[in-house]
Amino acid sequence: MKFRNSSIFTRMGVFMFIQISVLSVLFMGITYVATTRFYEASTQLLHKDVAGHIAKFTSPFENGGINKTKADSVFYNAMVINPNDEVYFLDTHGKVIEYQAPDSLIKEWFLPLEKIKTHIRAGGTDYIKGPDPRDPGTPKIFSAAEVVISGHTIGYIYVILASDKYRSATALLTGSNVMVLALEAFAIIIAFSLILTWLYFKRLQGNFNGVIQTLDRFREGDFEARFNTRVPHELHSIMLAFNNLADRLHDTIQQLRQSEDERKVFITNISHDLRTPLSVAKGYTETLLVQGKLSPQAVEHLQLVEKKIQVVENLVMQLFELSKLESVEFKAQREPFIIAEVVKEIITSWVLPAQAKNIKLDCVGCEGSDMIYADVSMLEKVIRNLIGNAVSYTPLDGFIKVELTRKGRELVLEFSNNGPAVPAALIQWISQDKKAGGIVNRPANAGLGLAIVKRILELHGYSFTITTKKINHFVIRMPLYES
């Protein structure tokens, strides 16, 4: 079975790819910065005495200023020995007074002496950058020494340890070999990470597919489905919790099934036990009425007894019917049929009882041929019950109207009568769903017949509403059958 939520793994994969890419770039950047700083610090430490040696052995400073010949010699030796170095001679205020470069290359003539003095006091062992006269915006590592004659400081020797030529050469190498190597390393890291991520997600997705399969089995009714918690798994705690929950749910379902079976047996037994004495009592009553020589008062009493026996028999039958409808395993036997024919047939059977009370019983739209898809016998019970209740509760000289109309893709079956108003509690109970409006929660004035009607319509998924203003109005909405 294909994992239905594979988009989760797609998003996780994209997130991991972005995360690895960002971390790789950050790592390469941090590595580059750290390597550069290490190189600069080590270079500065190794060359910390360059300026001091110049001041000690070949200083061009004299009481009268700078000896040009000695200065040129220093510049020449620096160029021969270490072309990376740029030597500057500063006065006591930090002004550049001698250098080996055209004036146009010098961008900063006065250099702040704070960092230079700090470096000298530390003996050149600290990592510090100073201003570059040729590039003031980019500090450079340097070596510095104080020139002292006759106990007086007359200037400073300032050596930049990374000249423009060096920076140009390193930039060229970085732009060619180093950058290519870095990109190759980045590509290898990304490819390796993607392969490992794909393999891990493939394994994870396989595990999740197994979890979903087990959950689907349980959802589809296999209450024995469980996870194997003896094997290590990313969702071990969730699987263990599900197994415990499934065990409890399975026990509850078994108890409910047992209770349902016991209820069925109880209803069947009580129905049978009640029918037998009722049948006997009804038989004796009918015999007395037919054969006995009774007074008019006795006949009236026996007829009342016979009527009440019939009421109890109907209640027993309704109780048995409702018990069957409330069963979880009960399924409606649906088939297409013309609802108007059923309505017309049932109305015909109630014409005589309605005429006995001088009730006008009309049917509008009972000649139609629209079909619905439902259980015929169950819909007959609904219609028969509603018309029977209407005949029973409609007063003398009243009216009952049954109307069948087509509205869009629905058939609307309406029952109207001018009997007593339906109680508000009963209307509210009818409008509730099965959980809130079940048989246990029905109001006292809701008979078993109306409970059967409500349950049948719930099984079919039909809308059932009651309104009562000037007249009682019952409405059932049923979808049309389309072959």
Tab-separated table of C-alpha atoms in Angstrom:
chain	number	residue	atom	x	y	z
A	1	MET	CA	0.000	0.000	0.000
A	2	LYS	CA	1.340	3.394	-0.948
A	3	PHE	CA	1.878	5.713	1.980
A	4	ARG	CA	-0.866	8.293	1.667
A	5	ASN	CA	1.002	11.014	3.538
A	6	SER	CA	4.233	10.770	1.533
A	7	SER	CA	4.188	14.567	1.173
A	8	ILE	CA	5.366	14.647	4.796
A	9	PHE	CA	8.569	12.862	3.804
A	10	THR	CA	8.928	15.122	0.765
A	11	ARG	CA	8.768	18.185	2.991
A	12	MET	CA	11.160	16.576	5.469
A	13	GLY	CA	13.566	15.755	2.630
A	14	VAL	CA	13.457	19.314	1.282
A	15	PHE	CA	13.986	20.662	4.798
A	16	MET	CA	16.951	18.336	5.376
A	17	PHE	CA	18.479	19.303	2.015
A	18	ILE	CA	18.177	23.013	2.808
A	19	GLN	CA	19.510	22.449	6.318
A	20	ILE	CA	22.526	20.449	5.120
A	21	SER	CA	23.242	22.995	2.367
A	22	VAL	CA	23.095	25.927	4.769
A	23	LEU	CA	25.233	24.131	7.352
A	24	SER	CA	27.769	23.163	4.672
A	25	VAL	CA	28.047	26.751	3.468
A	26	LEU	CA	28.366	27.980	7.048
A	27	PHE	CA	30.994	25.348	7.811
A	28	MET	CA	33.014	26.267	4.726
A	29	GLY	CA	32.738	29.968	5.561
A	30	ILE	CA	33.742	29.429	9.182
A	31	THR	CA	36.608	27.173	8.092
A	32	TYR	CA	37.830	29.799	5.632
A	33	VAL	CA	37.686	32.574	8.235
A	34	ALA	CA	39.348	30.418	10.900
A	35	THR	CA	42.108	29.304	8.496
A	36	THR	CA	42.724	32.863	7.357
A	37	ARG	CA	42.942	34.146	10.917
A	38	PHE	CA	45.224	31.296	11.925
A	39	TYR	CA	47.526	32.043	9.008
A	40	GLU	CA	47.555	35.767	9.815
A	41	ALA	CA	48.188	35.191	13.532
A	42	SER	CA	50.987	32.710	12.898
A	43	THR	CA	52.551	34.963	10.238
A	44	GLN	CA	52.419	37.959	12.561
A	45	LEU	CA	53.969	35.975	15.400
A	46	LEU	CA	56.750	34.577	13.202
A	47	HIS	CA	57.574	38.042	11.805
A	48	LYS	CA	57.129	40.000	15.028
A	49	ASP	CA	60.834	40.977	15.090
A	50	VAL	CA	61.095	42.249	11.491
A	51	ALA	CA	60.558	45.895	12.433
A	52	GLY	CA	62.753	45.491	15.533
A	53	HIS	CA	65.665	44.140	13.465
A	54	ILE	CA	65.380	47.045	11.050
A	55	ALA	CA	65.379	49.494	13.964
A	56	LYS	CA	68.335	47.771	15.570
A	57	PHE	CA	70.598	47.070	12.589
A	58	THR	CA	69.616	49.162	9.553
A	59	SER	CA	67.536	52.031	10.897
A	60	PRO	CA	67.586	55.063	8.535
A	61	PHE	CA	66.533	57.415	11.349
A	62	GLU	CA	69.079	60.082	12.331
A	63	ASN	CA	68.832	63.145	14.562
A	64	GLY	CA	68.270	65.246	11.498
A	65	GLY	CA	65.549	63.010	10.012
A	66	ILE	CA	65.677	60.091	7.553
A	67	ASN	CA	68.831	58.960	5.783
A	68	LYS	CA	67.535	58.413	2.242
A	69	THR	CA	70.340	56.043	1.294
A	70	LYS	CA	69.751	53.802	4.305
A	71	ALA	CA	66.006	53.912	3.712
A	72	ASP	CA	66.437	52.773	0.105
A	73	SER	CA	68.714	49.987	1.345
A	74	VAL	CA	66.018	48.853	3.781
A	75	PHE	CA	63.388	48.899	1.014
A	76	TYR	CA	65.661	46.930	-1.297
A	77	ASN	CA	66.530	44.294	1.317
A	78	ALA	CA	62.864	43.934	2.266
A	79	MET	CA	61.916	43.442	-1.366
A	80	VAL	CA	64.632	40.830	-1.880
A	81	ILE	CA	64.198	38.922	1.379
A	82	ASN	CA	60.391	39.035	1.690
A	83	PRO	CA	58.433	40.644	-1.161
A	84	ASN	CA	55.240	40.415	0.936
A	85	ASP	CA	56.413	43.133	3.326
A	86	GLU	CA	55.729	46.846	2.907
A	87	VAL	CA	57.969	49.086	5.066
A	88	TYR	CA	56.874	52.540	6.259
A	89	PHE	CA	58.776	55.030	8.437
A	90	LEU	CA	56.579	57.161	10.693
A	91	ASP	CA	57.306	60.190	12.815
A	92	THR	CA	56.189	60.482	16.435
A	93	HIS	CA	52.727	61.643	15.327
A	94	GLY	CA	52.113	58.720	12.987
A	95	LYS	CA	52.799	60.595	9.752
A	96	VAL	CA	54.265	58.555	6.901
A	97	ILE	CA	57.603	60.249	6.151
A	98	GLU	CA	59.324	57.617	3.994
A	99	TYR	CA	58.041	54.723	1.896
A	100	GLN	CA	58.697	52.886	-1.350
A	101	ALA	CA	55.707	53.689	-3.538
A	102	PRO	CA	54.390	56.510	-5.699
A	103	ASP	CA	52.541	59.200	-3.777
A	104	SER	CA	49.342	58.343	-5.649
A	105	LEU	CA	49.201	54.929	-3.934
A	106	ILE	CA	49.216	56.374	-0.417
A	107	LYS	CA	45.621	56.931	0.695
A	108	GLU	CA	46.254	57.591	4.388
A	109	TRP	CA	49.219	59.768	5.484
A	110	PHE	CA	48.529	59.859	9.212
A	111	LEU	CA	48.177	56.532	10.989
A	112	PRO	CA	46.739	56.226	14.517
A	113	LEU	CA	49.412	55.064	16.926
A	114	GLU	CA	47.201	53.330	19.531
A	115	LYS	CA	47.358	49.847	17.997
A	116	ILE	CA	51.011	50.282	17.081
A	117	LYS	CA	51.951	51.147	20.677
A	118	THR	CA	49.779	48.305	22.001
A	119	HIS	CA	51.547	45.856	19.712
A	120	ILE	CA	54.981	47.139	20.791
A	121	ARG	CA	54.090	46.863	24.495
A	122	ALA	CA	52.942	43.247	23.950
A	123	GLY	CA	56.262	42.409	22.367
A	124	GLY	CA	54.557	41.507	19.099
A	125	THR	CA	52.950	38.374	20.535
A	126	ASP	CA	49.326	39.507	20.215
A	127	TYR	CA	47.133	39.130	17.149
A	128	ILE	CA	46.267	42.641	16.095
A	129	LYS	CA	45.655	44.450	12.832
A	130	GLY	CA	46.615	47.986	11.969
A	131	PRO	CA	45.749	50.488	9.234
A	132	ASP	CA	47.257	50.118	5.767
A	133	PRO	CA	48.321	53.449	4.209
A	134	ARG	CA	47.472	52.060	0.762
A	135	ASP	CA	44.130	50.556	1.826
A	136	PRO	CA	42.850	52.278	4.991
A	137	GLY	CA	39.532	50.432	4.932
A	138	THR	CA	41.136	46.992	5.280
A	139	PRO	CA	43.292	46.509	8.417
A	140	LYS	CA	46.388	44.307	7.993
A	141	ILE	CA	48.727	42.353	10.218
A	142	PHE	CA	51.941	44.231	10.907
A	143	SER	CA	55.225	44.375	12.789
A	144	ALA	CA	56.222	47.589	14.534
A	145	ALA	CA	59.184	48.956	16.452
A	146	GLU	CA	59.944	52.185	18.271
A	147	VAL	CA	63.094	54.096	17.191
A	148	VAL	CA	64.831	55.613	20.215
A	149	ILE	CA	67.957	57.821	20.019
A	150	SER	CA	69.540	59.320	23.118
A	151	GLY	CA	66.578	58.242	25.206
A	152	HIS	CA	64.058	59.989	22.962
A	153	THR	CA	61.546	58.418	20.594
A	154	ILE	CA	62.085	59.948	17.165
A	155	GLY	CA	59.798	57.685	15.113
A	156	TYR	CA	58.420	54.253	14.328
A	157	ILE	CA	59.163	51.516	11.832
A	158	TYR	CA	55.876	50.076	10.544
A	159	VAL	CA	55.920	46.908	8.400
A	160	ILE	CA	52.752	45.606	6.709
A	161	LEU	CA	53.179	41.827	6.486
A	162	ALA	CA	50.767	41.263	3.580
A	163	SER	CA	51.495	43.491	0.620
A	164	ASP	CA	49.198	44.261	-2.309
A	165	LYS	CA	51.105	41.760	-4.445
A	166	TYR	CA	50.489	39.035	-1.867
A	167	ARG	CA	46.783	39.881	-1.661
A	168	SER	CA	46.452	39.855	-5.441
A	169	ALA	CA	48.167	36.461	-5.663
A	170	THR	CA	46.006	34.916	-2.930
A	171	ALA	CA	42.850	36.365	-4.495
A	172	LEU	CA	43.824	34.818	-7.842
A	173	LEU	CA	44.424	31.414	-6.255
A	174	THR	CA	41.212	31.642	-4.250
A	175	GLY	CA	39.246	32.472	-7.374
A	176	SER	CA	40.658	29.514	-9.281
A	177	ASN	CA	42.048	26.472	-7.486
A	178	VAL	CA	40.747	27.066	-3.964
A	179	MET	CA	37.210	27.939	-5.056
A	180	VAL	CA	37.012	24.955	-7.392
A	181	LEU	CA	38.226	22.676	-4.605
A	182	ALA	CA	35.689	24.187	-2.196
A	183	LEU	CA	32.838	23.711	-4.677
A	184	GLU	CA	33.881	20.113	-5.304
A	185	ALA	CA	33.984	19.441	-1.571
A	186	PHE	CA	30.579	21.097	-1.174
A	187	ALA	CA	29.098	18.976	-3.973
A	188	ILE	CA	30.515	15.775	-2.450
A	189	ILE	CA	29.135	16.657	0.993
A	190	ILE	CA	25.691	17.439	-0.430
A	191	ALA	CA	25.591	14.280	-2.556
A	192	PHE	CA	26.703	12.068	0.323
A	193	SER	CA	24.212	13.718	2.681
A	194	LEU	CA	21.379	13.316	0.170
A	195	ILE	CA	22.136	9.629	-0.290
A	196	LEU	CA	22.177	9.005	3.468
A	197	THR	CA	18.999	11.075	3.928
A	198	TRP	CA	17.223	9.201	1.120
A	199	LEU	CA	18.205	5.820	2.560
A	200	TYR	CA	17.051	6.813	6.042
A	201	PHE	CA	13.758	8.281	4.807
A	202	LYS	CA	13.142	5.200	2.670
A	203	ARG	CA	13.537	3.027	5.749
A	204	LEU	CA	11.417	5.435	7.803
A	205	GLN	CA	8.699	5.507	5.150
A	206	GLY	CA	8.647	1.720	5.064
A	207	ASN	CA	8.157	1.655	8.830
A	208	PHE	CA	5.386	4.222	8.581
A	209	ASN	CA	3.683	2.219	5.831
A	210	GLY	CA	3.610	-0.733	8.210
A	211	VAL	CA	2.095	1.460	10.918
A	212	ILE	CA	-0.587	2.772	8.554
A	213	GLN	CA	-1.419	-0.745	7.361
A	214	THR	CA	-1.956	-1.905	10.938
A	215	LEU	CA	-4.105	1.136	11.701
A	216	ASP	CA	-6.148	0.557	8.536
A	217	ARG	CA	-6.721	-3.060	9.465
A	218	PHE	CA	-7.969	-1.991	12.880
A	219	ARG	CA	-10.140	0.748	11.371
A	220	GLU	CA	-11.708	-1.711	8.929
A	221	GLY	CA	-12.773	-4.032	11.740
A	222	ASP	CA	-9.785	-6.283	12.423
A	223	PHE	CA	-9.691	-5.646	16.169
A	224	GLU	CA	-6.937	-8.237	16.581
A	225	ALA	CA	-4.450	-6.052	14.649
A	226	ARG	CA	-1.457	-5.102	16.816
A	227	PHE	CA	2.056	-3.679	16.427
A	228	ASN	CA	5.138	-5.812	17.018
A	229	THR	CA	6.752	-3.857	19.858
A	230	ARG	CA	9.614	-6.327	20.312
A	231	VAL	CA	11.416	-4.844	17.297
A	232	PRO	CA	13.081	-1.400	17.750
A	233	HIS	CA	11.067	1.318	16.026
A	234	GLU	CA	11.004	5.120	15.854
A	235	LEU	CA	7.404	5.111	17.110
A	236	HIS	CA	7.844	2.418	19.741
A	237	SER	CA	6.133	4.382	22.539
A	238	ILE	CA	3.185	5.300	20.297
A	239	MET	CA	2.849	1.713	19.075
A	240	LEU	CA	2.901	0.424	22.645
A	241	ALA	CA	0.238	2.955	23.654
A	242	PHE	CA	-1.895	1.941	20.663
A	243	ASN	CA	-1.623	-1.745	21.569
A	244	ASN	CA	-2.777	-0.997	25.112
A	245	LEU	CA	-5.627	1.162	23.824
A	246	ALA	CA	-6.612	-1.471	21.256
A	247	ASP	CA	-6.687	-4.156	23.955
A	248	ARG	CA	-8.989	-2.056	26.101
A	249	LEU	CA	-11.160	-1.176	23.113
A	250	HIS	CA	-11.327	-4.820	22.076
A	251	ASP	CA	-12.452	-5.811	25.568
A	252	THR	CA	-15.068	-3.058	25.527
A	253	ILE	CA	-16.340	-4.174	22.115
A	254	GLN	CA	-16.571	-7.751	23.331
A	255	GLN	CA	-18.557	-6.591	26.354
A	256	LEU	CA	-20.841	-4.514	24.125
A	257	ARG	CA	-21.370	-7.460	21.806
A	258	GLN	CA	-22.183	-9.648	24.765
A	259	SER	CA	-24.601	-7.016	26.066
A	260	GLU	CA	-26.155	-6.739	22.604
A	261	ASP	CA	-26.620	-10.496	22.406
A	262	GLU	CA	-28.131	-10.557	25.878
A	263	ARG	CA	-30.452	-7.695	24.927
A	264	LYS	CA	-31.596	-9.527	21.807
A	265	VAL	CA	-32.270	-12.682	23.784
A	266	PHE	CA	-34.115	-10.690	26.444
A	267	ILE	CA	-36.309	-8.866	23.906
A	268	THR	CA	-37.045	-12.108	22.061
A	269	ASN	CA	-37.941	-13.932	25.279
A	270	ILE	CA	-40.079	-11.164	26.683
A	271	SER	CA	-41.863	-10.738	23.357
A	272	HIS	CA	-42.591	-14.457	23.235
A	273	ASP	CA	-43.585	-14.598	26.899
A	274	LEU	CA	-45.981	-11.681	26.484
A	275	ARG	CA	-47.478	-12.817	23.211
A	276	THR	CA	-48.560	-16.194	24.580
A	277	PRO	CA	-50.733	-14.942	27.477
A	278	LEU	CA	-51.987	-12.062	25.349
A	279	SER	CA	-53.066	-14.460	22.620
A	280	VAL	CA	-54.837	-16.657	25.181
A	281	ALA	CA	-56.569	-13.672	26.785
A	282	LYS	CA	-57.584	-12.327	23.387
A	283	GLY	CA	-58.949	-15.738	22.362
A	284	TYR	CA	-61.102	-16.101	25.491
A	285	THR	CA	-62.351	-12.546	25.104
A	286	GLU	CA	-63.359	-13.108	21.485
A	287	THR	CA	-65.061	-16.398	22.446
A	288	LEU	CA	-67.093	-14.711	25.166
A	289	LEU	CA	-68.111	-11.950	22.808
A	290	VAL	CA	-69.243	-14.400	20.123
A	291	GLN	CA	-70.831	-17.196	22.142
A	292	GLY	CA	-71.661	-15.733	25.535
A	293	LYS	CA	-75.033	-14.299	26.511
A	294	LEU	CA	-73.802	-11.136	28.131
A	295	SER	CA	-75.348	-7.932	29.248
A	296	PRO	CA	-74.621	-4.807	27.220
A	297	GLN	CA	-72.359	-3.522	29.983
A	298	ALA	CA	-70.358	-6.776	30.028
A	299	VAL	CA	-70.010	-6.657	26.237
A	300	GLU	CA	-68.712	-3.099	26.486
A	301	HIS	CA	-66.168	-4.130	29.120
A	302	LEU	CA	-64.970	-7.102	27.074
A	303	GLN	CA	-64.607	-4.946	23.973
A	304	LEU	CA	-62.488	-2.525	26.008
A	305	VAL	CA	-60.359	-5.435	27.231
A	306	GLU	CA	-59.962	-6.669	23.647
A	307	LYS	CA	-58.910	-3.198	22.534
A	308	LYS	CA	-56.306	-2.889	25.294
A	309	ILE	CA	-54.965	-6.358	24.519
A	310	GLN	CA	-54.500	-5.216	20.929
A	311	VAL	CA	-52.657	-2.115	22.167
A	312	VAL	CA	-50.303	-4.243	24.270
A	313	GLU	CA	-49.724	-6.608	21.318
A	314	ASN	CA	-48.827	-3.626	19.140
A	315	LEU	CA	-46.426	-2.345	21.801
A	316	VAL	CA	-44.730	-5.734	22.009
A	317	MET	CA	-44.373	-5.835	18.223
A	318	GLN	CA	-43.003	-2.270	18.194
A	319	LEU	CA	-40.552	-3.090	20.970
A	320	PHE	CA	-39.280	-6.091	19.014
A	321	GLU	CA	-39.075	-4.011	15.822
A	322	LEU	CA	-37.198	-1.176	17.542
A	323	SER	CA	-34.779	-3.635	19.120
A	324	LYS	CA	-34.002	-5.027	15.684
A	325	LEU	CA	-33.498	-1.538	14.225
A	326	GLU	CA	-31.159	-0.511	17.065
A	327	SER	CA	-28.914	-3.503	16.413
A	328	VAL	CA	-25.459	-2.640	15.066
A	329	GLU	CA	-25.605	-5.448	12.503
A	330	PHE	CA	-28.957	-4.395	11.065
A	331	LYS	CA	-28.803	-3.227	7.443
A	332	ALA	CA	-31.603	-1.764	5.366
A	333	GLN	CA	-32.493	-3.842	2.281
A	334	ARG	CA	-32.563	-1.045	-0.263
A	335	GLU	CA	-34.052	-1.199	-3.728
A	336	PRO	CA	-35.468	1.343	-6.197
A	337	PHE	CA	-39.268	1.807	-6.136
A	338	ILE	CA	-41.953	4.398	-6.839
A	339	ILE	CA	-42.755	6.016	-3.516
A	340	ALA	CA	-46.078	7.479	-4.740
A	341	GLU	CA	-47.539	3.993	-5.167
A	342	VAL	CA	-46.674	3.063	-1.580
A	343	VAL	CA	-48.137	6.312	-0.222
A	344	LYS	CA	-51.337	5.904	-2.220
A	345	GLU	CA	-51.808	2.292	-1.092
A	346	ILE	CA	-51.359	3.165	2.602
A	347	ILE	CA	-53.712	6.159	2.367
A	348	THR	CA	-56.353	3.901	0.828
A	349	SER	CA	-56.099	1.569	3.833
A	350	TRP	CA	-56.798	4.507	6.195
A	351	VAL	CA	-59.772	5.962	4.327
A	352	LEU	CA	-62.420	4.107	6.363
A	353	PRO	CA	-60.934	4.991	9.813
A	354	ALA	CA	-60.692	8.618	8.655
A	355	GLN	CA	-64.290	8.625	7.411
A	356	ALA	CA	-65.445	7.263	10.775
A	357	LYS	CA	-64.249	10.571	12.312
A	358	ASN	CA	-65.381	12.602	9.299
A	359	ILE	CA	-61.725	13.500	8.604
A	360	LYS	CA	-60.846	14.739	5.138
A	361	LEU	CA	-57.843	12.683	3.947
A	362	ASP	CA	-56.222	14.055	0.778
A	363	CYS	CA	-53.091	13.113	-1.165
A	364	VAL	CA	-51.435	15.599	-3.497
A	365	GLY	CA	-48.852	14.339	-5.993
A	366	CYS	CA	-49.648	10.660	-5.444
A	367	GLU	CA	-49.791	10.044	-9.194
A	368	GLY	CA	-46.074	10.677	-9.761
A	369	SER	CA	-43.518	8.153	-10.978
A	370	ASP	CA	-40.380	9.403	-9.219
A	371	MET	CA	-38.293	6.676	-7.606
A	372	ILE	CA	-36.205	6.503	-4.451
A	373	TYR	CA	-33.653	3.942	-3.287
A	374	ALA	CA	-34.747	2.610	0.090
A	375	ASP	CA	-36.094	-0.344	2.061
A	376	VAL	CA	-39.738	-0.645	0.946
A	377	SER	CA	-41.044	-2.382	4.070
A	378	MET	CA	-39.330	0.093	6.375
A	379	LEU	CA	-40.645	3.131	4.471
A	380	GLU	CA	-44.129	1.582	4.617
A	381	LYS	CA	-43.832	1.457	8.420
A	382	VAL	CA	-42.842	5.141	8.490
A	383	ILE	CA	-45.728	6.303	6.312
A	384	ARG	CA	-48.261	4.020	8.003
A	385	ASN	CA	-47.197	5.211	11.448
A	386	LEU	CA	-47.362	8.917	10.581
A	387	ILE	CA	-50.775	8.615	8.884
A	388	GLY	CA	-52.076	6.423	11.709
A	389	ASN	CA	-50.959	8.957	14.321
A	390	ALA	CA	-52.541	11.747	12.279
A	391	VAL	CA	-55.879	9.876	12.128
A	392	SER	CA	-55.703	9.158	15.865
A	393	TYR	CA	-54.914	12.729	16.974
A	394	THR	CA	-56.910	14.715	14.398
A	395	PRO	CA	-60.251	15.790	15.893
A	396	LEU	CA	-63.670	15.140	14.349
A	397	ASP	CA	-64.300	17.009	11.103
A	398	GLY	CA	-60.575	17.702	10.781
A	399	PHE	CA	-58.264	17.250	7.823
A	400	ILE	CA	-55.102	15.339	6.932
A	401	LYS	CA	-53.061	16.288	3.890
A	402	VAL	CA	-50.279	14.178	2.406
A	403	GLU	CA	-48.213	15.895	-0.276
A	404	LEU	CA	-45.439	14.464	-2.441
A	405	THR	CA	-43.414	17.004	-4.443
A	406	ARG	CA	-40.172	17.019	-6.352
A	407	LYS	CA	-37.672	19.765	-5.492
A	408	GLY	CA	-34.457	19.598	-7.468
A	409	ARG	CA	-32.893	16.211	-6.839
A	410	GLU	CA	-35.060	15.528	-3.803
A	411	LEU	CA	-38.511	14.164	-3.138
A	412	VAL	CA	-40.292	15.900	-0.272
A	413	LEU	CA	-42.996	13.960	1.567
A	414	GLU	CA	-45.145	16.185	3.801
A	415	PHE	CA	-47.857	15.306	6.320
A	416	SER	CA	-50.137	18.058	7.651
A	417	ASN	CA	-53.064	17.894	10.071
A	418	ASN	CA	-54.976	20.172	12.416
A	419	GLY	CA	-54.627	18.007	15.497
A	420	PRO	CA	-53.151	19.069	18.857
A	421	ALA	CA	-49.769	20.818	18.622
A	422	VAL	CA	-46.767	18.527	18.843
A	423	PRO	CA	-44.943	19.127	22.176
A	424	ALA	CA	-41.737	21.185	21.950
A	425	ALA	CA	-39.726	18.471	23.739
A	426	LEU	CA	-40.760	15.966	21.075
A	427	ILE	CA	-39.786	18.335	18.247
A	428	GLN	CA	-36.394	18.934	19.870
A	429	TRP	CA	-35.803	15.188	20.289
A	430	ILE	CA	-36.642	14.556	16.623
A	431	SER	CA	-34.098	17.189	15.531
A	432	GLN	CA	-31.250	15.633	17.559
A	433	ASP	CA	-28.765	13.137	16.132
A	434	LYS	CA	-28.727	9.461	17.057
A	435	LYS	CA	-26.276	9.881	19.931
A	436	ALA	CA	-28.200	12.669	21.682
A	437	GLY	CA	-31.670	11.684	20.474
A	438	GLY	CA	-31.578	7.937	21.028
A	439	ILE	CA	-34.374	5.785	22.367
A	440	VAL	CA	-33.110	6.198	25.941
A	441	ASN	CA	-33.362	9.997	25.762
A	442	ARG	CA	-36.787	10.185	24.131
A	443	PRO	CA	-39.402	12.280	25.955
A	444	ALA	CA	-42.257	10.619	27.806
A	445	ASN	CA	-44.827	11.615	25.171
A	446	ALA	CA	-42.840	10.001	22.326
A	447	GLY	CA	-44.293	6.579	21.615
A	448	LEU	CA	-42.361	3.603	20.318
A	449	GLY	CA	-43.915	4.149	16.897
A	450	LEU	CA	-42.347	7.589	16.496
A	451	ALA	CA	-39.029	6.227	17.794
A	452	ILE	CA	-39.205	3.562	15.061
A	453	VAL	CA	-39.919	6.256	12.461
A	454	LYS	CA	-36.937	8.313	13.625
A	455	ARG	CA	-34.602	5.320	13.611
A	456	ILE	CA	-35.665	4.151	10.128
A	457	LEU	CA	-35.106	7.609	8.662
A	458	GLU	CA	-31.703	7.797	10.397
A	459	LEU	CA	-30.700	4.470	8.843
A	460	HIS	CA	-31.600	5.858	5.418
A	461	GLY	CA	-29.944	9.219	6.054
A	462	TYR	CA	-33.171	11.118	5.347
A	463	SER	CA	-33.978	14.521	6.825
A	464	PHE	CA	-36.979	14.557	9.190
A	465	THR	CA	-38.358	17.788	10.652
A	466	ILE	CA	-41.495	18.795	12.538
A	467	THR	CA	-42.995	22.264	12.791
A	468	THR	CA	-46.148	23.293	14.574
A	469	LYS	CA	-47.725	26.699	14.188
A	470	LYS	CA	-51.360	26.697	13.174
A	471	ILE	CA	-51.097	23.084	12.025
A	472	ASN	CA	-48.697	20.187	12.560
A	473	HIS	CA	-46.284	19.754	9.686
A	474	PHE	CA	-44.034	16.682	9.265
A	475	VAL	CA	-41.453	16.817	6.430
A	476	ILE	CA	-39.263	13.980	5.078
A	477	ARG	CA	-36.629	14.765	2.431
A	478	MET	CA	-35.384	11.882	0.276
A	479	PRO	CA	-32.855	11.938	-2.590
A	480	LEU	CA	-34.162	10.838	-5.973
A	481	TYR	CA	-32.992	7.549	-7.406
A	482	GLU	CA	-30.967	7.991	-10.590
A	483	SER	CA	-30.338	4.790	-12.516
